[in-house]
XYZ file of C-alpha atoms in Angstrom:
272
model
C 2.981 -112.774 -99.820
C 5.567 -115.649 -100.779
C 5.338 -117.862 -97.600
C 8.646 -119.378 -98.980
C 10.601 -116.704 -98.018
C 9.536 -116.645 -94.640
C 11.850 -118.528 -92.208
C 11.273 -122.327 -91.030
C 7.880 -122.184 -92.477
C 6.905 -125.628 -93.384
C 3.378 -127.051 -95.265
C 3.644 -124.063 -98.019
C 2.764 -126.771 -100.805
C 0.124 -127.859 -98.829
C -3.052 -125.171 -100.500
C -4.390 -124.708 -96.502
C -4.758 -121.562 -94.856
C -1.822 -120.414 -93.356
C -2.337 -119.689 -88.929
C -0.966 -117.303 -87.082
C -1.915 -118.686 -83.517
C -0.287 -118.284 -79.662
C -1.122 -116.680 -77.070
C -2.160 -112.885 -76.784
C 1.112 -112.339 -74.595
C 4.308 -114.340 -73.611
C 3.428 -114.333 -69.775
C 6.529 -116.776 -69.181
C 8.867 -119.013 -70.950
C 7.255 -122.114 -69.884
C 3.647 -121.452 -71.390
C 5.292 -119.838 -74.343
C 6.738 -123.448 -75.052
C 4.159 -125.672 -74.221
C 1.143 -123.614 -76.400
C 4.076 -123.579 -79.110
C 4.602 -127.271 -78.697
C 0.666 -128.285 -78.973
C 0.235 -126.046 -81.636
C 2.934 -127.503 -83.858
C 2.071 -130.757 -83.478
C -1.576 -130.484 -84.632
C -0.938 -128.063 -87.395
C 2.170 -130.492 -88.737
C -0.321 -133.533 -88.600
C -2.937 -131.078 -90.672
C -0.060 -129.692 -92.977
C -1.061 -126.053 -92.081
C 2.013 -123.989 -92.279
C 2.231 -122.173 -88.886
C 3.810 -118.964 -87.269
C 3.775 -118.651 -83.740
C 1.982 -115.291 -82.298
C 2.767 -113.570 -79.356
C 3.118 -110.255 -77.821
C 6.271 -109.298 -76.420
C 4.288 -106.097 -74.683
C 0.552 -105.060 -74.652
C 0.779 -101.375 -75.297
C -3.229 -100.850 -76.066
C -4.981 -101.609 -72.448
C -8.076 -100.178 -71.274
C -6.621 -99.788 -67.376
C -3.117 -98.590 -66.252
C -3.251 -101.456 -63.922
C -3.527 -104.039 -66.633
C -0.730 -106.479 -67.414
C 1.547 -105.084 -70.067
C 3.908 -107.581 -70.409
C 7.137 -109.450 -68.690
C 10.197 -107.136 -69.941
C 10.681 -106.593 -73.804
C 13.838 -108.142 -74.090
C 12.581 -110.909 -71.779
C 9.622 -111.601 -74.122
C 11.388 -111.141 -77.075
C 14.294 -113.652 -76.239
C 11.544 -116.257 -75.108
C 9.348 -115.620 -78.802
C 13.020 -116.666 -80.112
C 13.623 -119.763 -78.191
C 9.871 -120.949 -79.170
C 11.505 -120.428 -82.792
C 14.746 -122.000 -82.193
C 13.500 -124.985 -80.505
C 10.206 -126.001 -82.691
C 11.842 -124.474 -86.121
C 8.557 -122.202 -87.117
C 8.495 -118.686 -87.812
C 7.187 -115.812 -85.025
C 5.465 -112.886 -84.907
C 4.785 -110.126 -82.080
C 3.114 -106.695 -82.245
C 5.074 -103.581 -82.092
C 3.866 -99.961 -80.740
C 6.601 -97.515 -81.418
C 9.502 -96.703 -83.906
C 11.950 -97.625 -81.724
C 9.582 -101.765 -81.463
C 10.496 -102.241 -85.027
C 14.340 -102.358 -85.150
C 14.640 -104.142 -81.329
C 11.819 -106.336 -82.749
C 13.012 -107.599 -86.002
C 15.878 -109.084 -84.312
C 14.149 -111.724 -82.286
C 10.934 -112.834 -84.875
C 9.844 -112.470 -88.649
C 7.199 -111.171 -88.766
C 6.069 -107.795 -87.437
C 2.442 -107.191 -86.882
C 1.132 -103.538 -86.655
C -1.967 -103.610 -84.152
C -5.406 -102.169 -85.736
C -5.228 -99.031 -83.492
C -2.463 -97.652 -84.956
C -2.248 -98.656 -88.798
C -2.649 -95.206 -89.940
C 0.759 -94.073 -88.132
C 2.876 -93.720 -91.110
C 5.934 -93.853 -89.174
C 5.379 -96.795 -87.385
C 4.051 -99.068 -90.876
C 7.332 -96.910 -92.418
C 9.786 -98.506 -90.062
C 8.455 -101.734 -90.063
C 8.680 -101.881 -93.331
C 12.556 -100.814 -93.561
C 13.522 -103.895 -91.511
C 12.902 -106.166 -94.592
C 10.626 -107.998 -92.421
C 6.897 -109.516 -93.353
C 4.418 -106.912 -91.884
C 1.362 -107.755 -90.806
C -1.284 -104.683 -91.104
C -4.294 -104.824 -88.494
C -7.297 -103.135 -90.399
C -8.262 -101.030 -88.152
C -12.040 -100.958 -86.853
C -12.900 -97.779 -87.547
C -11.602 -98.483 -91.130
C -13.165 -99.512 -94.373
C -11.892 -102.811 -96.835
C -10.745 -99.807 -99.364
C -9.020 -97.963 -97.220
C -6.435 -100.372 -96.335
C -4.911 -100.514 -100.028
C -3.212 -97.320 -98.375
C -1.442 -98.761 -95.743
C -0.509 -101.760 -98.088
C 1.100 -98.995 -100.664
C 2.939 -97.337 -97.286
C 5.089 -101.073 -97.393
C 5.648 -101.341 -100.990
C 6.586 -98.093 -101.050
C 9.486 -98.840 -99.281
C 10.465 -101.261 -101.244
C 9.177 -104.042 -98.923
C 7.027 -106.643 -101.313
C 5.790 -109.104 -97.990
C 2.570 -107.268 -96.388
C -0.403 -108.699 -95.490
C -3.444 -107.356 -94.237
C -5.695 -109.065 -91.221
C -9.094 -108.329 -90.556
C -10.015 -107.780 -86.797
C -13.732 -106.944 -87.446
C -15.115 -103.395 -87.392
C -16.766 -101.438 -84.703
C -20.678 -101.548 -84.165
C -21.588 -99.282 -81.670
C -19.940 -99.010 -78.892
C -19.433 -102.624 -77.201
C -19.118 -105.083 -80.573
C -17.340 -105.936 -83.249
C -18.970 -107.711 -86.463
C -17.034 -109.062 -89.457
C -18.036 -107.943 -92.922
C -16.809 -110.601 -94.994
C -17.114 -108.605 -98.199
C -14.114 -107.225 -97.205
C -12.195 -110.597 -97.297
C -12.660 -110.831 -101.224
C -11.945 -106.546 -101.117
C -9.047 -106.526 -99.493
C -7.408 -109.353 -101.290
C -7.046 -107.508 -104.076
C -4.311 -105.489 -102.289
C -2.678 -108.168 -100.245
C -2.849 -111.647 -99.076
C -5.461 -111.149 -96.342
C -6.324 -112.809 -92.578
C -9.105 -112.813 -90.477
C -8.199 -112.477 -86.691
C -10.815 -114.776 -85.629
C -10.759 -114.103 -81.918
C -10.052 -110.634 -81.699
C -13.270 -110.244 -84.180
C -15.154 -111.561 -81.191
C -14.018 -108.739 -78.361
C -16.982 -106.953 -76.820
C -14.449 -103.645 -75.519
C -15.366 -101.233 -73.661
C -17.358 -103.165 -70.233
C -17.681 -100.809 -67.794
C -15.323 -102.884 -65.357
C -12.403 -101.729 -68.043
C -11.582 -105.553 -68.970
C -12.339 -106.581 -72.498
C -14.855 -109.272 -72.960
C -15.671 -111.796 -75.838
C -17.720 -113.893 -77.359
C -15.323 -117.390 -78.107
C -18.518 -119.365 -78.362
C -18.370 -117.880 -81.547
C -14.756 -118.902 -82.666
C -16.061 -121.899 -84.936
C -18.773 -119.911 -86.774
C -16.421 -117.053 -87.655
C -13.388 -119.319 -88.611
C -15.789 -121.419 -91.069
C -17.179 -118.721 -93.022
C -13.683 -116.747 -93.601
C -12.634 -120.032 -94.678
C -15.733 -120.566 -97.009
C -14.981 -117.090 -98.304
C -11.473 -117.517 -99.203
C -9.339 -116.176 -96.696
C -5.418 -116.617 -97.074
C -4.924 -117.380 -93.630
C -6.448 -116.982 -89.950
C -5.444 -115.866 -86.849
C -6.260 -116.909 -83.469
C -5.380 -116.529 -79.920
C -5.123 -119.233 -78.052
C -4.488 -120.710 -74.284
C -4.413 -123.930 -71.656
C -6.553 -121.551 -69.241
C -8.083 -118.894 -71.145
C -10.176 -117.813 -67.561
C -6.463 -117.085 -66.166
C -4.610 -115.804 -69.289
C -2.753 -112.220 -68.639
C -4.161 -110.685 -71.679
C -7.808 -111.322 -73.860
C -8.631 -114.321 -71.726
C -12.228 -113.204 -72.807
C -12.310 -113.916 -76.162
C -9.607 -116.722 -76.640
C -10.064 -120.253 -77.626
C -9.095 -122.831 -74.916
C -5.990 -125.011 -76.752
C -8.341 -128.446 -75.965
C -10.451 -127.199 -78.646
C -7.995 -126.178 -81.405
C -7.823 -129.899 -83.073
C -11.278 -130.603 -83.667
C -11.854 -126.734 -85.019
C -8.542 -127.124 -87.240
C -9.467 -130.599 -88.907
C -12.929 -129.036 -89.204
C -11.333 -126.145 -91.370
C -9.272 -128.182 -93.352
C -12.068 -130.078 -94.771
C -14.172 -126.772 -95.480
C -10.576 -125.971 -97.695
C -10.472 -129.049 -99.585
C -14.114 -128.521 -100.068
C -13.748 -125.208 -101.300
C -10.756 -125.809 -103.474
C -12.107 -128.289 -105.082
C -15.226 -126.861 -106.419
């Protein structure tokens, strides 16, 4: 992926990582801009070039009764502000067809959630919009098998894909991270590791996702000791009261220290 050609992207020259960090979900305009705002201004001091993540709607929840979201156009107008006003690139999830085409209109990036990277249609019409698409592996899915999903996107003629690893499935409450499959799946795209997402325990019995964000600095530091293109990470003022994976997020106090930690592990890494 040329990180030139996406919009308002800043730091390219930079050799980092690339982050894709925000929230899980854009519960209101107000948080949207102030995680945004935090964000920017360490990543811009660490030359990290920087998209802003957020969900416009949570389609994937364990209990009808969880929060899905405030309105898509709501969201969607709010994940365009946070671009407007800070001048960095967004991305957002999409669920159906019909996300891709409302969807490319407000961000540039469209990310297709792990669960549903084999839907042809869905990957398809992302795709067609021209914009970058961001393929979930899923975690029932192997390194390989994701060169598939890659070749759905360049088939259409769409040359910006990248894949992110989310962890795979061990048993039925766990996720672990193979990080052979960094190295793997770079051969078929620029790849990311979803750092806090990789850390979900799913399936509690109470129907609410848990996590293990203790674990946030151990995970980030090896993918970046293995190579990966770029990370991704969810994160929150008040993870205890966020809407969506309040579980497994990092709280925003402790993004600086793990960020600056990272970049050093880079230089280290590049320069060898």
């Amino acid at each position: 992926m040329n990180l030139n050609l996406i919009p308002n992207i800043k730091h390219t020259k930079s050799n980092n990582f690339f982050l894709l960090a925000g929230p899980c979900a854009i519960e209101g305009e107000e948080m949207a801009m102030q995680i945004a705002e935090k964000i920017l201004k360490i990543t811009d001091a660490l030359e990290i070039p920087f998209i802003f993540k957020g969900s416009f709607k949570k389609a994937n929840r364990s209990r009808i009764d969880s929060f899905t979201g405030i309105g898509d156009e709501k969201a969607l107008q709010i994940l365009k502000k946070v671009s407007e006003r800070f001048n960095v690139p967004t991305v957002t999830d999409i669920h159906e067809v019909s996300d891709a085409a409302l969807a490319a209109q407000y961000v540039d990036v469209l990310q297709i959630p792990a669960f549903l990277v084999r839907q042809t249609d869905l990957v398809v019409a992302a795709a067609n919009t021209g914009k970058v698409v961001n393929l979930k592996k899923g975690q029932f899915m192997s390194p390989e098998s994701m060169q598939h999903a890659v070749q759905k996107v360049l088939d259409c003629g769409n040359q910006q894909v990248t894949i992110t690893d989310r962890g795979t499935m061990f048993g039925y409450q766990d996720m672990i991270v193979d990080y052979r499959g960094i190295p793997t799946m770079q051969q078929y795209a620029p790849t990311i590791l979803d750092i806090t997402h990789s850390l979900q325990q799913p399936n509690q019995t109470s129907g609410v996702t848990g996590g293990r964000p203790d674990m946030i600095g151990t995970l980030a530091r090896a993918g970046v000791a293995v190579g990966v293109d770029g990370l991704f990470l969810e994160t929150h003022f008040d993870p205890s009261k966020a809407k969506s994976d309040g579980a497994n997020m990092l709280d925003i106090q402790y993004l600086e220290k793990l960020l600056t930690d990272l970049v050093a592990i880079r230089k280290t890494i590049t320069s060898l």
